[in-house]
Structure formats: C-alpha cells, structure tokens
Coordinates of C-alpha atoms and ligand atoms in Angstrom, one line a residue:
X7 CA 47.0 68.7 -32.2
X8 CA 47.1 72.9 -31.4
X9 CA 48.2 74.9 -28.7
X10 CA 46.2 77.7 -28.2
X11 CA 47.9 80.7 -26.4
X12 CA 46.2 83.1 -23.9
X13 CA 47.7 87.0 -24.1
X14 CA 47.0 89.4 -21.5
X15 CA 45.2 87.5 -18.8
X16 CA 46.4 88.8 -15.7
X17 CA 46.3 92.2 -14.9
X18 CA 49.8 91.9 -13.2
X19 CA 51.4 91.0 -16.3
X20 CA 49.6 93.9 -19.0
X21 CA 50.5 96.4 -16.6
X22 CA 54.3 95.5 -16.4
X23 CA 54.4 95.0 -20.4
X24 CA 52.1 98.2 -20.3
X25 CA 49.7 96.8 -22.7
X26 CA 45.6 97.8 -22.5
X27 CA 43.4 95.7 -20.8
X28 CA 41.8 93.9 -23.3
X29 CA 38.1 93.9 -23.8
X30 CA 38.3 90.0 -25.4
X31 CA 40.9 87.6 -24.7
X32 CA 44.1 87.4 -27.0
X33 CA 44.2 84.4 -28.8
X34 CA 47.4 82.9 -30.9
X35 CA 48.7 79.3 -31.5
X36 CA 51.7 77.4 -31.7
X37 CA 52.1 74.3 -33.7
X38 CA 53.2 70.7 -32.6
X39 CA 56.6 71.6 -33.5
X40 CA 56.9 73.9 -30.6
X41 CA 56.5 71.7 -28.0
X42 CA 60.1 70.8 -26.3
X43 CA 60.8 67.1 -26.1
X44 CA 60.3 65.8 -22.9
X45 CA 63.9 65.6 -20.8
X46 CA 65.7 68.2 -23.5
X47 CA 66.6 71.1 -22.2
X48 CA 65.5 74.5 -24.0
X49 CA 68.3 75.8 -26.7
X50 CA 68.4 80.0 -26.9
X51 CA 67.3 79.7 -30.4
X52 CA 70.2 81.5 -32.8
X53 CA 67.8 83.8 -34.0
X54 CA 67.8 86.2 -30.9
X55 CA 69.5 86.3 -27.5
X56 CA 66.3 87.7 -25.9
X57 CA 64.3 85.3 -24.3
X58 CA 61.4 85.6 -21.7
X59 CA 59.9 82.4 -19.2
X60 CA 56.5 83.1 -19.1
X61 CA 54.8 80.1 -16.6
X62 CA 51.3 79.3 -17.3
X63 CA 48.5 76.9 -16.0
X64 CA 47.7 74.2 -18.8
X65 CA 44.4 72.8 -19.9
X66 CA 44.6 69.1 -22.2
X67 CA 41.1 69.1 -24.5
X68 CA 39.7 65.5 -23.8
X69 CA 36.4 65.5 -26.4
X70 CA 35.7 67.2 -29.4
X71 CA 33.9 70.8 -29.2
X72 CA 33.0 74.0 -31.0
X73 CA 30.8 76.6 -29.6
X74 CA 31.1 75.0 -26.2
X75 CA 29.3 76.8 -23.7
X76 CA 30.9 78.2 -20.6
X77 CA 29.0 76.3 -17.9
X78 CA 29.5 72.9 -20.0
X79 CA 33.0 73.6 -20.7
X80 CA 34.3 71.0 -17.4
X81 CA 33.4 68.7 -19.4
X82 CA 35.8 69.4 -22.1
X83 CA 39.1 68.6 -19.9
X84 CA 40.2 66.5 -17.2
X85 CA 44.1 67.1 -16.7
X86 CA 45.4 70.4 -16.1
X87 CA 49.1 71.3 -16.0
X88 CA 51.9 74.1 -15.9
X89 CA 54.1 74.9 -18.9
X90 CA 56.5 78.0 -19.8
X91 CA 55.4 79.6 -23.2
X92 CA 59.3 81.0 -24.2
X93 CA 58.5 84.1 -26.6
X94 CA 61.6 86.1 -28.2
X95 CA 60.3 89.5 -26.5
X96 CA 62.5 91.7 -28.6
X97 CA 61.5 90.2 -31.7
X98 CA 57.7 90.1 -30.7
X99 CA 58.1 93.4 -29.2
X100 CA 59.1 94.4 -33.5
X101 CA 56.3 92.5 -34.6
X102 CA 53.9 94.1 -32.5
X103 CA 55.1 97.5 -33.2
X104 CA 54.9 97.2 -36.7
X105 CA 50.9 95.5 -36.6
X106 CA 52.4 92.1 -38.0
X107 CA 51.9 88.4 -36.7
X108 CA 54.1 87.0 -33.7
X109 CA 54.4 83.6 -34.6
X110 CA 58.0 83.9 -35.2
X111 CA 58.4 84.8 -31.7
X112 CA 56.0 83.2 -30.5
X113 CA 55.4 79.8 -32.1
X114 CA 59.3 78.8 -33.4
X115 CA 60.5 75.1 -32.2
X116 CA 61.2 74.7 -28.5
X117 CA 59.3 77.3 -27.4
X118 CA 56.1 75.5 -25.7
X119 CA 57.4 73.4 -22.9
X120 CA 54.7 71.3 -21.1
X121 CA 55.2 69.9 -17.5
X122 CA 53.5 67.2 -15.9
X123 CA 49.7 66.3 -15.6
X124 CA 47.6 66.2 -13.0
X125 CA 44.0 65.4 -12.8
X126 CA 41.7 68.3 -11.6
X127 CA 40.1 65.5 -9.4
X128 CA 43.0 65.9 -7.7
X129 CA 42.7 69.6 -6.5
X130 CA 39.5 71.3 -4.5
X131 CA 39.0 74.5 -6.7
X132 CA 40.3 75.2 -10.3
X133 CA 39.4 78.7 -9.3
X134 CA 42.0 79.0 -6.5
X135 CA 45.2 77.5 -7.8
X136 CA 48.5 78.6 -6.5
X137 CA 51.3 78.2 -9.0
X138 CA 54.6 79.7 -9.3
X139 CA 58.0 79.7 -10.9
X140 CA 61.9 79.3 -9.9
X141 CA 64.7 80.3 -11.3
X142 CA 67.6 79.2 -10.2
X143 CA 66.4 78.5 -6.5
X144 CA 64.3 82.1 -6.5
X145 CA 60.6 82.4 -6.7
X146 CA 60.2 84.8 -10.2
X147 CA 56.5 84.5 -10.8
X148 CA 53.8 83.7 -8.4
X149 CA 49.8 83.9 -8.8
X150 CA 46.7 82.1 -8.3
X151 CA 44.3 81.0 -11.0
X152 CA 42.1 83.2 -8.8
X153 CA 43.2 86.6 -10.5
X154 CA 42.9 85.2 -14.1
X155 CA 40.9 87.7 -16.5
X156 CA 38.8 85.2 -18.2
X157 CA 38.9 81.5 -16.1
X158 CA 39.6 78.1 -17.8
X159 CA 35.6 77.4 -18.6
X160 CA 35.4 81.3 -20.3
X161 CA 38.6 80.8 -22.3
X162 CA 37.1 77.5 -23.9
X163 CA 34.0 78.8 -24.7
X164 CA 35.5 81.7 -26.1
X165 CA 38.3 79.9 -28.1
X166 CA 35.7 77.4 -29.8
X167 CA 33.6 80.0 -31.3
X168 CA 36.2 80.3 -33.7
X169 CA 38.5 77.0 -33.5
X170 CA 37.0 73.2 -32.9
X171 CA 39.2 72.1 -30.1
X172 CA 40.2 68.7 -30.6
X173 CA 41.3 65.6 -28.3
X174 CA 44.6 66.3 -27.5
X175 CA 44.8 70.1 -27.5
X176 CA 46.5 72.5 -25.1
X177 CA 45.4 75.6 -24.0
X178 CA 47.8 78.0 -22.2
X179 CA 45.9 80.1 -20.4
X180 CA 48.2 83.2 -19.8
X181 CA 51.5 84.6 -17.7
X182 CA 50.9 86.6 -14.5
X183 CA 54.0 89.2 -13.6
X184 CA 57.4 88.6 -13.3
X185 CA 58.4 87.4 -16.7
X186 CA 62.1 87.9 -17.6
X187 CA 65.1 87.2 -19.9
X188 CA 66.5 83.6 -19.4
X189 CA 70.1 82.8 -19.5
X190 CA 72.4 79.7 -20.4
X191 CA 72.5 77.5 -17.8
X192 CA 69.7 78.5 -15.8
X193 CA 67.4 75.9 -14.3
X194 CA 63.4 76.4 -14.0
X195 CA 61.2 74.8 -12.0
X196 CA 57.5 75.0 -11.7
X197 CA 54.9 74.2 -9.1
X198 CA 51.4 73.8 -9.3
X199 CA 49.6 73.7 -5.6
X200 CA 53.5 73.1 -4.4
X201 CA 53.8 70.1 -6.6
X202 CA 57.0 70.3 -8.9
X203 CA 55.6 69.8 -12.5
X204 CA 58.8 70.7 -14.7
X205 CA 62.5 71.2 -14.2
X206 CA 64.2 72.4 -17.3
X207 CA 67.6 74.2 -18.0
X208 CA 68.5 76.4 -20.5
X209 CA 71.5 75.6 -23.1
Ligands
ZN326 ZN1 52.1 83.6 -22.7

C-alpha cells in the first residue's frame, strides 16, 4: 500500500508557512514504513530535533481506481479517519529551499501515524467535519473539512490521474493552522466530530 500526502490545502495553514496558494494540489507519498505501529509511541528521530504535528482527516481506498472521476469518487472509500503526518520542518524547510525532494523529511519511519476508523455512514456530511488536535490537554489545531481547498472526492480524482489507487491506500488530505514543534513526553490527542481517534506520546 501508499500514502498519498496533501500539501497546502487549507488556506490557514499556507498563510502561516507563507507559501502561495497553489493553483493544483500538492501531492507527495510516504511509504509503508512510515506508518507508526499501532500503541508505540512516536520516537524524535536522531536525525533532527525539529519536529512539527500536522493533524489531518484520512481517507482508506476500498476498490481499485485510476482516472476516477470526481462525482464517482464516493465510491472509492468507506472509512475515513484522523492521522498526524510528523515532517522534520527544518530539514524540509532545506529541501524546499534548495528545489530538492522532501521525502527525507517527509516520508522517514514513524512519521505517518494513523488513528482509528470510522465509517462515513456514520457522520451526516463529509463536507462539514469538525476535527481538532490536543496537546497536552490544549486545543492546537482546529478546522472543519468545510474550509478544505480541494474536498476528499477532488483530491481522488486528481491524485488517480497520475497514481492507480489501490485497496488499502491512505490519503492524507492536508493540515489546517496551528502546526508546531513537538517535544518529549508530550501527549496528542485527536478528535474527529468529538470522537477521540488517537492518543500518542512522544519519546
Ligand atoms: Zn501534511
């Protein structure tokens, strides 16, 4: 399986990184070896001491697709989620700078962690989801998938123009504001619709 990664899809969040507003989404992936095994908490990697939480929604690929159209795409997914896409900002912040890849800080092992799923029968509108973040007992990040750039059925037909999604794929689908550094021993929690779909600390 692939995890496809969502850049720039709030306008909250490119305006406090002070990026441009993208005119197509930002696509990137992560391999299988990022995801963080479930009940482990996530290790500061030794390659940086510059870490960022950035919560996102998350979309599981149920059938097999390419060039999936927008107003089919429902009926590529059934469970969505929330998961933190950890990115080594200083180190992507290099990367970026210098017009290279940002796998390293993007993509490295640990750095995908994937909460609970729900099923969307579950909730009334995909288009208005509240979901936020806490860290340590504090709301950081807060948004609705109301304010998304591109919505969950615009992302999919985008992404499979140029990757076949397969059963089993994630999509994260992008931070809003309020990203920040993590720090050891800090605990994250994260709600979709005010259910609690992780709890992770940091070591
Ligand atoms: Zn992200």
């Amino acid at each position: 399986m692939k995890i496809i990664c969502i850049g720039r899809n709030y306008l909250s969040h490119i305006l406090e990184l002070q990026n441009q507003k993208p005119k197509e989404p930002v696509l990137f992936l992560k391999p299988d070896t990022s995801i963080l095994q479930k009940g482990q908490p996530f290790f500061i990697p030794h390659f940086t001491n510059d870490i960022h939480f950035e919560v996102e929604v998350l979309v599981k690929i149920k059938k097999i697709g390419k060039h999936i159209q927008a107003k089919f795409a429902n009926k590529y997914y059934q469970e969505i989620g929330l998961g933190i896409d950890f990115t080594a900002r200083e180190l992507q912040t290099k990367l970026k700078d210098k017009g290279m890849p940002w796998e390293k800080a993007k993509a490295f092992d640990g750095s995908a962690l994937i909460g609970e799923w729900i099923n969307k029968s579950e909730v009334d509108n995909l288009y208005n989801l509240n979901f936020s973040l806490e860290k340590n007992g504090k709301e950081v990040q807060c948004s609705n998938t109301a304010n998304m750039i591109w919505n969950i059925d615009e992302l999919i037909s985008y992404i499979s123009k140029y990757f076949t999604l397969k059963i089993g794929d994630i999509i994260f689908t992008g931070t809003p504001s309020g990203v920040g550094p993590v720090s050891e021993n800090d605990i994250y929690k994260g709600y979709l619709e005010g259910k609690e779909l992780f709890n992770i600390k940091i070591k």
